[in-house]
Amino acid sequence: QVQLVESGGGLVQPGGSLRLSCTASGIIFSVYNMGWYRQAPGKQRELVATITDGGSTNYADSVKGRFSISRDNTKNTVYLQMNSLKPEDTAVYYCNSRRWNGLGGDYWGQGTQVTVSS
């Protein structure tokens, strides 16, 4: 059984910060690429950030410089540090895992809501 459990979402004011966590079980975490995606109302799900098994990161242009993705393989956890949050960041954020070699399908968490509003 593969489980990805997200936490850390909530309501924050513009300019504030949140840190999302995603803890995985049922996979060999160290050989999986991890990512964060989000889906805002009325929009398609979009990639926010990824981190490979080797620690290389990529970010969507809309969050680059504000968000940071990291992983702790000892805790089977990937994080998304979100700073300088904007109302446009409001979305449901999903954790994703994909094996480094592309074998097998993607796994997804249940999502955690992030609302940026004053």
mmCIF file of C-alpha atoms in Angstrom:
data_model
loop_
_atom_site.group_PDB
_atom_site.id
_atom_site.type_symbol
_atom_site.label_atom_id
_atom_site.label_comp_id
_atom_site.label_asym_id
_atom_site.label_seq_id
_atom_site.Cartn_x
_atom_site.Cartn_y
_atom_site.Cartn_z
ATOM 1 C CA GLN A 1 0.000 0.000 0.000
ATOM 2 C CA VAL A 2 1.398 3.321 -1.110
ATOM 3 C CA GLN A 3 0.396 6.364 0.853
ATOM 4 C CA LEU A 4 1.384 9.979 0.455
ATOM 5 C CA VAL A 5 0.114 12.117 3.301
ATOM 6 C CA GLU A 6 0.307 15.885 3.027
ATOM 7 C CA SER A 7 0.119 18.366 5.840
ATOM 8 C CA GLY A 8 0.806 22.013 6.511
ATOM 9 C CA GLY A 9 -1.843 23.726 4.452
ATOM 10 C CA GLY A 10 -4.068 26.419 5.786
ATOM 11 C CA LEU A 11 -4.985 30.065 5.636
ATOM 12 C CA VAL A 12 -2.240 32.646 5.413
ATOM 13 C CA GLN A 13 -2.108 36.342 4.631
ATOM 14 C CA PRO A 14 -0.472 37.641 1.478
ATOM 15 C CA GLY A 15 3.252 37.857 1.996
ATOM 16 C CA GLY A 16 3.193 35.101 4.556
ATOM 17 C CA SER A 17 4.745 31.668 4.546
ATOM 18 C CA LEU A 18 3.720 28.061 4.855
ATOM 19 C CA ARG A 19 5.619 24.822 4.780
ATOM 20 C CA LEU A 20 3.948 21.785 3.324
ATOM 21 C CA SER A 21 5.069 18.287 4.175
ATOM 22 C CA CYS A 22 4.430 15.020 2.417
ATOM 23 C CA THR A 23 5.359 11.763 4.067
ATOM 24 C CA ALA A 24 5.452 8.637 1.956
ATOM 25 C CA SER A 25 5.032 5.027 2.892
ATOM 26 C CA GLY A 26 5.003 1.873 0.816
ATOM 27 C CA ILE A 27 7.752 3.001 -1.555
ATOM 28 C CA ILE A 28 11.517 3.040 -1.499
ATOM 29 C CA PHE A 29 11.525 6.765 -1.049
ATOM 30 C CA SER A 30 15.156 7.345 -1.950
ATOM 31 C CA VAL A 31 14.674 6.110 -5.529
ATOM 32 C CA TYR A 32 11.634 8.252 -6.256
ATOM 33 C CA ASN A 33 11.419 11.674 -7.743
ATOM 34 C CA MET A 34 9.023 13.817 -5.776
ATOM 35 C CA GLY A 35 6.945 16.776 -6.740
ATOM 36 C CA TRP A 36 4.340 19.246 -5.705
ATOM 37 C CA TYR A 37 1.430 20.149 -7.937
ATOM 38 C CA ARG A 38 -1.477 22.456 -7.386
ATOM 39 C CA GLN A 39 -4.916 23.037 -8.763
ATOM 40 C CA ALA A 40 -6.665 26.344 -8.326
ATOM 41 C CA PRO A 41 -10.393 26.836 -8.866
ATOM 42 C CA GLY A 42 -11.171 26.902 -12.557
ATOM 43 C CA LYS A 43 -7.645 25.976 -13.571
ATOM 44 C CA GLN A 44 -5.763 22.904 -14.667
ATOM 45 C CA ARG A 45 -3.474 21.124 -12.278
ATOM 46 C CA GLU A 46 0.022 22.474 -12.679
ATOM 47 C CA LEU A 47 3.462 21.426 -11.627
ATOM 48 C CA VAL A 48 4.891 23.606 -8.888
ATOM 49 C CA ALA A 49 8.227 22.031 -8.053
ATOM 50 C CA THR A 50 10.089 18.757 -8.381
ATOM 51 C CA ILE A 51 13.068 17.194 -6.723
ATOM 52 C CA THR A 52 14.822 14.144 -8.095
ATOM 53 C CA ASP A 53 16.179 11.190 -6.218
ATOM 54 C CA GLY A 54 19.548 12.908 -6.488
ATOM 55 C CA GLY A 55 18.307 16.214 -5.140
ATOM 56 C CA SER A 56 18.053 18.267 -8.328
ATOM 57 C CA THR A 57 15.194 20.756 -8.247
ATOM 58 C CA ASN A 58 12.988 22.493 -10.766
ATOM 59 C CA TYR A 59 10.323 25.124 -10.284
ATOM 60 C CA ALA A 60 7.488 26.634 -12.178
ATOM 61 C CA ASP A 61 8.274 30.169 -13.273
ATOM 62 C CA SER A 62 5.403 31.475 -11.196
ATOM 63 C CA VAL A 63 6.967 30.291 -7.933
ATOM 64 C CA LYS A 64 10.671 30.439 -8.660
ATOM 65 C CA GLY A 65 12.464 32.467 -6.036
ATOM 66 C CA ARG A 66 9.600 32.142 -3.586
ATOM 67 C CA PHE A 67 9.172 28.406 -3.102
ATOM 68 C CA SER A 68 11.756 25.806 -2.175
ATOM 69 C CA ILE A 69 11.417 22.052 -2.388
ATOM 70 C CA SER A 70 13.542 19.739 -0.294
ATOM 71 C CA ARG A 71 13.556 16.166 0.876
ATOM 72 C CA ASP A 72 14.669 14.213 3.892
ATOM 73 C CA ASN A 73 15.188 10.612 2.927
ATOM 74 C CA THR A 74 15.620 9.564 6.544
ATOM 75 C CA LYS A 75 12.044 10.670 7.159
ATOM 76 C CA ASN A 76 10.576 9.705 3.778
ATOM 77 C CA THR A 77 9.378 13.268 3.550
ATOM 78 C CA VAL A 78 9.371 15.990 0.935
ATOM 79 C CA TYR A 79 8.758 19.608 1.858
ATOM 80 C CA LEU A 80 7.591 22.692 0.059
ATOM 81 C CA GLN A 81 8.573 25.923 1.727
ATOM 82 C CA MET A 82 6.356 28.684 0.402
ATOM 83 C CA ASN A 83 7.344 32.277 1.051
ATOM 84 C CA SER A 84 5.979 35.604 -0.136
ATOM 85 C CA LEU A 85 2.653 33.980 -0.780
ATOM 86 C CA LYS A 86 0.212 35.624 -3.139
ATOM 87 C CA PRO A 87 -3.531 35.190 -3.520
ATOM 88 C CA GLU A 88 -2.787 33.532 -6.852
ATOM 89 C CA ASP A 89 -1.086 30.727 -4.937
ATOM 90 C CA THR A 90 -4.427 29.679 -3.501
ATOM 91 C CA ALA A 91 -4.999 26.089 -4.556
ATOM 92 C CA VAL A 92 -5.137 22.522 -3.448
ATOM 93 C CA TYR A 93 -1.583 21.274 -3.321
ATOM 94 C CA TYR A 94 -0.822 17.657 -4.142
ATOM 95 C CA CYS A 95 2.221 15.566 -3.446
ATOM 96 C CA ASN A 96 3.439 13.311 -6.244
ATOM 97 C CA SER A 97 5.951 10.515 -6.480
ATOM 98 C CA ARG A 98 7.442 8.850 -9.541
ATOM 99 C CA ARG A 99 10.203 6.273 -9.691
ATOM 100 C CA TRP A 100 13.495 7.671 -10.925
ATOM 101 C CA ASN A 101 13.560 5.410 -13.982
ATOM 102 C CA GLY A 102 9.950 6.073 -14.899
ATOM 103 C CA LEU A 103 8.774 2.557 -14.186
ATOM 104 C CA GLY A 104 5.374 2.232 -12.692
ATOM 105 C CA GLY A 105 2.782 4.923 -12.349
ATOM 106 C CA ASP A 106 2.517 8.068 -10.354
ATOM 107 C CA TYR A 107 1.324 8.176 -6.796
ATOM 108 C CA TRP A 108 -0.612 11.097 -5.394
ATOM 109 C CA GLY A 109 -1.532 12.407 -2.024
ATOM 110 C CA GLN A 110 -4.998 13.509 -1.058
ATOM 111 C CA GLY A 111 -4.177 17.183 -1.310
ATOM 112 C CA THR A 112 -3.959 19.979 1.206
ATOM 113 C CA GLN A 113 -5.657 23.339 0.836
ATOM 114 C CA VAL A 114 -3.645 26.525 0.798
ATOM 115 C CA THR A 115 -5.589 29.755 0.949
ATOM 116 C CA VAL A 116 -3.829 33.104 0.695
ATOM 117 C CA SER A 117 -6.159 35.878 1.705
ATOM 118 C CA SER A 118 -6.364 38.847 4.011
#
